[in-house]
CSV table of C-alpha atoms in Angstrom, one decimal:
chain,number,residue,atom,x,y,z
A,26,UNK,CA,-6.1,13.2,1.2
A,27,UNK,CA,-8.4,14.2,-1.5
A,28,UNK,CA,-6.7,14.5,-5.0
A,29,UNK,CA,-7.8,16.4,-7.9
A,30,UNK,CA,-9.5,14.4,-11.0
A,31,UNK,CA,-7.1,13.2,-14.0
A,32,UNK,CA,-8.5,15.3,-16.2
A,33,UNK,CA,-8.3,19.1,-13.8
A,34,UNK,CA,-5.4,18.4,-13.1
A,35,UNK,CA,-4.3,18.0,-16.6
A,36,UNK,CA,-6.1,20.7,-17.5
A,37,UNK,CA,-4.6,23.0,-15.1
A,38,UNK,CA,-0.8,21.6,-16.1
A,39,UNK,CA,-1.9,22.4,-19.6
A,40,UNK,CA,-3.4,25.8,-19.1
A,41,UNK,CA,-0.1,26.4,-17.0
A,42,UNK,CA,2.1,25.6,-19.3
A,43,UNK,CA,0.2,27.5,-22.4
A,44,UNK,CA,0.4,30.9,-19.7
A,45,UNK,CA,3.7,30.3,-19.1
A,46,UNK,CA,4.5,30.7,-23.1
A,47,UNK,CA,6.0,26.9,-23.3
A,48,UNK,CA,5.5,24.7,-26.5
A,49,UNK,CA,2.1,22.1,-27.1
A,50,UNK,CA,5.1,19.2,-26.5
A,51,UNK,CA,5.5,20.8,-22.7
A,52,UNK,CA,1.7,20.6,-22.2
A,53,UNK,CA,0.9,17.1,-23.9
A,54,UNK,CA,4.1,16.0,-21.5
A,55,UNK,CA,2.2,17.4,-18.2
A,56,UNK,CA,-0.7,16.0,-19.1
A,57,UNK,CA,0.8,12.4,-19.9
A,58,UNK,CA,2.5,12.9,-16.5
A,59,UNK,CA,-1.0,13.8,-14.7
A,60,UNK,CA,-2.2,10.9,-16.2
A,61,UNK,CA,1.0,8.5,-14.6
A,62,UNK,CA,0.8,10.6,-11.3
A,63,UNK,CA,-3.2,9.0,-11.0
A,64,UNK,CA,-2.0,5.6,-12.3
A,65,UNK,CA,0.6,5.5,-9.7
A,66,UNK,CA,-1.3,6.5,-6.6
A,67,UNK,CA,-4.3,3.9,-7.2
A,68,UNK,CA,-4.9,0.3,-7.1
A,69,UNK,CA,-3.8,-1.1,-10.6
A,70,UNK,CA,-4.3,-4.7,-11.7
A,71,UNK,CA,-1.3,-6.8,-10.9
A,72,UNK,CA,-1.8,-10.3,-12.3
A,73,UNK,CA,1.8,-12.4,-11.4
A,74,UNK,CA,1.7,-16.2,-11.7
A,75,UNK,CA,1.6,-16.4,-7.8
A,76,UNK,CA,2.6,-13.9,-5.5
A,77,UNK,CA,6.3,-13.0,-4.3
A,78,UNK,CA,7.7,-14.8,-1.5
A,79,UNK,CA,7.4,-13.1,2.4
A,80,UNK,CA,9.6,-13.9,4.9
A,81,UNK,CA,9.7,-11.1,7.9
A,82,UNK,CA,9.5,-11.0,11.1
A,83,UNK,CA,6.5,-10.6,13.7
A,84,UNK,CA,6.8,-7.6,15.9
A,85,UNK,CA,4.4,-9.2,18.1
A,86,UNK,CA,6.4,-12.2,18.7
A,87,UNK,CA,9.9,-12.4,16.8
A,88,UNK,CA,8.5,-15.1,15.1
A,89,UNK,CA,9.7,-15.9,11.5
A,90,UNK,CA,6.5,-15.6,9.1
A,91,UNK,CA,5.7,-16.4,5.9
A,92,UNK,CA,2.7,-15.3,3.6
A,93,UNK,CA,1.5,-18.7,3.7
A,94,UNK,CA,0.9,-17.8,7.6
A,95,UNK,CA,-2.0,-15.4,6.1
A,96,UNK,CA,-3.7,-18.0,3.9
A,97,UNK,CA,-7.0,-18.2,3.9
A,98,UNK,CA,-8.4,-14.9,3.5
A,99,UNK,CA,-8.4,-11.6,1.3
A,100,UNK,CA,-5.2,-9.4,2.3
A,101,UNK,CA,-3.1,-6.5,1.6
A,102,UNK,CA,0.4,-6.7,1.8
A,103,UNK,CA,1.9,-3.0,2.9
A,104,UNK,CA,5.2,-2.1,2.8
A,105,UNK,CA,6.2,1.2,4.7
A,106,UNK,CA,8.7,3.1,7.0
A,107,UNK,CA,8.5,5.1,10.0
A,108,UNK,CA,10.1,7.6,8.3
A,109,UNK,CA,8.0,8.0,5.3
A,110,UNK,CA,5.4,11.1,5.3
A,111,UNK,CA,3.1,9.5,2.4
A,112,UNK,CA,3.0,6.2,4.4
A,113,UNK,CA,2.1,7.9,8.0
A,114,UNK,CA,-0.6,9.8,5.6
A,115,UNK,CA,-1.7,6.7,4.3
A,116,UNK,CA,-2.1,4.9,7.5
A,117,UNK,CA,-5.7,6.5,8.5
A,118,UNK,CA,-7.7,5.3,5.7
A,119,UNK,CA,-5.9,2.3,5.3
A,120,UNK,CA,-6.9,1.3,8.7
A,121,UNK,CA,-10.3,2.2,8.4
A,122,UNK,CA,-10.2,0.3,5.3
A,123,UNK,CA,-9.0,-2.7,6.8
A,124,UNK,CA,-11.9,-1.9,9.9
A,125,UNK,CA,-14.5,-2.1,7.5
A,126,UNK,CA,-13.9,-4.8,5.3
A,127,UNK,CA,-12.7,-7.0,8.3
A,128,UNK,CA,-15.9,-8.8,8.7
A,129,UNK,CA,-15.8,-10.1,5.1
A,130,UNK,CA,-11.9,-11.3,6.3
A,131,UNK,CA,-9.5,-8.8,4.9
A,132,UNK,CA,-6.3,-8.2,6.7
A,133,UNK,CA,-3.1,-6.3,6.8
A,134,UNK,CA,0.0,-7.2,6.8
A,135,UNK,CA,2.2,-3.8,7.5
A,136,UNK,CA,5.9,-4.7,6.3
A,137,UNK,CA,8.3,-2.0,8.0
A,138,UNK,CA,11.0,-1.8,5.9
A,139,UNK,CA,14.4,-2.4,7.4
A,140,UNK,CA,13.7,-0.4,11.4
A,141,UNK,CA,14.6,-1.9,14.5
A,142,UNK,CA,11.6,-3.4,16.4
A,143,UNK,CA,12.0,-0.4,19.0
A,144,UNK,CA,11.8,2.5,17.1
A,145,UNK,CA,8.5,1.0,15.1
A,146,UNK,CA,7.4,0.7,18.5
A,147,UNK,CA,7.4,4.2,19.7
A,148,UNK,CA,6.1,4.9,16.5
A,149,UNK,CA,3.1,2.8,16.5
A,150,UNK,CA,1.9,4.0,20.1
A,151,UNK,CA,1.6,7.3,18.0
A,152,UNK,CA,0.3,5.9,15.1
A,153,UNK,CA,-1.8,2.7,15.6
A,154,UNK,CA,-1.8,0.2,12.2
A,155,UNK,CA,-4.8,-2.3,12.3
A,156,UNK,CA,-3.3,-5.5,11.1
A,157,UNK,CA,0.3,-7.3,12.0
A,158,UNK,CA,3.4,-5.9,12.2
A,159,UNK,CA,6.5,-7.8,10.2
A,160,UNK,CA,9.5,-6.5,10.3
A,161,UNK,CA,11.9,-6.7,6.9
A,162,UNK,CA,15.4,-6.3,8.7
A,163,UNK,CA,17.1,-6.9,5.5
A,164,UNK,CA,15.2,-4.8,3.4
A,165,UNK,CA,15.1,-7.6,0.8
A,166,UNK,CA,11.0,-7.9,0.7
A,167,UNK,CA,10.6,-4.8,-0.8
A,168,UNK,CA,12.4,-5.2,-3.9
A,169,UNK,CA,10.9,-9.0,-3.8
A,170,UNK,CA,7.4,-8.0,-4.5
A,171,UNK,CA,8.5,-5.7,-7.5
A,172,UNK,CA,8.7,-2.2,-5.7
A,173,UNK,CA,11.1,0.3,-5.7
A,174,UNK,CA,9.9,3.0,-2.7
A,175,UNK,CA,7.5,3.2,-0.4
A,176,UNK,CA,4.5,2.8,0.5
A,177,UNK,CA,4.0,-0.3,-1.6
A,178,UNK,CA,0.8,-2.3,-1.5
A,179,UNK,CA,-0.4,-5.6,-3.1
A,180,UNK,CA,-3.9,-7.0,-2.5
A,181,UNK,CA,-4.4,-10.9,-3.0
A,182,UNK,CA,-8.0,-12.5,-2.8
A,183,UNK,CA,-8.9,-15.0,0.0
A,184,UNK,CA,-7.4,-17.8,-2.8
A,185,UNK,CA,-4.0,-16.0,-2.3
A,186,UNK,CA,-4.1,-15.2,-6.0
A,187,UNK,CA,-2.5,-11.4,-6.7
A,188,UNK,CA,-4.8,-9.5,-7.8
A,189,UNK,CA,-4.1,-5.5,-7.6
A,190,UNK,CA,-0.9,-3.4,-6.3
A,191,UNK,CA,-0.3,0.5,-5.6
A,192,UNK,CA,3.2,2.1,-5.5
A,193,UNK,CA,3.0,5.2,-3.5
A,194,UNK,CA,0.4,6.6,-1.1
A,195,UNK,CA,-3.0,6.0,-2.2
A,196,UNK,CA,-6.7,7.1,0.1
A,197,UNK,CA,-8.0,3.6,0.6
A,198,UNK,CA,-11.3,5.0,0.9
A,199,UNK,CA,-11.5,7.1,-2.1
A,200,UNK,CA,-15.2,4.9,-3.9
A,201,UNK,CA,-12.7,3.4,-7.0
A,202,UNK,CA,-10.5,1.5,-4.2
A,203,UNK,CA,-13.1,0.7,-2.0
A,204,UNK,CA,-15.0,-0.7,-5.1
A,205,UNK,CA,-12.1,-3.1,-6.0
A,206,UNK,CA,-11.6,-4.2,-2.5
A,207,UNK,CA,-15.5,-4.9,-2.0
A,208,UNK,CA,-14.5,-7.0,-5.1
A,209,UNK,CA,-11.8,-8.6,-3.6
A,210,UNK,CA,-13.5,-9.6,-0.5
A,211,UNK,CA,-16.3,-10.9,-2.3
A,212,UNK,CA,-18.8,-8.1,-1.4
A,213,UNK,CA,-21.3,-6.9,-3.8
């Protein structure tokens, strides 16, 4: 999903608001909040002593697992829901994401937040995720790693160190992502 620039879309809140007869304060507000919508829907630097615990469960094989089952290699850790539009949008480039950078090790973790096994299931023969499945029965993860709705993604280098995080969908193709996560990977 293509998004318009920062800086249009600031520009058309402002020139809204100056049509609409409403005060400087109500454009310099849309404009702040264009500039928080942008922050919030990219990668951002995320720099935590060492990252939030994971403890979920594999889809695969009902297997209790642990980040330190992942070690070893660049990942992203993404919370989601069957139920949430912006994650099903997501899910296409951040599959194709995860496909391109694979042969320099990155992985995906997909957290489903809080579904039974069967339902995500059914919905990934419908929509396929590229990585392994955890499931986060007791919804506790989510609010672990610091976020507050879904989708939620963190990126740690192959070191395991956090490095970047996204609340809300982002296109994990758009050139600025891919840039950080050729970074990540150690691609130059």
């Amino acid at each position: 999903m293509h998004m318009p620039a920062p800086g249009r879309r600031a520009m058309l809140l402002g020139g809204t608001c100056a049509a609409l007869g409403l005060p400087a304060a109500a454009a310099a507000a849309a404009v702040t909040n264009a500039a928080a919508d942008a922050a919030a829907n990219a990668l951002v630097p995320w720099r935590p002593a060492r990252p939030p615990n994971l403890q979920a469960a594999d889809l695969a094989s009902g297997k209790a697992r642990t980040l330190s089952d992942f070690a070893g290699g660049p990942l992203i850790v993404n919370f989601w829901a069957t139920w949430c539009g912006p994650c099903r949008t997501e899910l296409p480039s951040l599959n194709a994401a995860v496909d391109r950078l694979a042969p320099r090790g990155l992985r995906l973790l997909a957290v489903n937040h809080g579904e039974m096994p069967e339902r995500v299931r059914r919905f990934l023969d419908e929509v396929p995720i590229h990585g392994t499945v955890l499931l986060d029965r007791s919804t506790t993860q989510l609010r672990t790693w610091g976020a507050q709705g879904l989708p939620a993604s963190f990126v740690l280098d192959a070191g395991g160190q956090p490095r970047y995080r996204a609340f809300g969908e982002i296109d994990w193709l758009a050139p600025s992502v891919q840039q950080v996560l050729e970074a990540v990977t150690g691609r130059p």
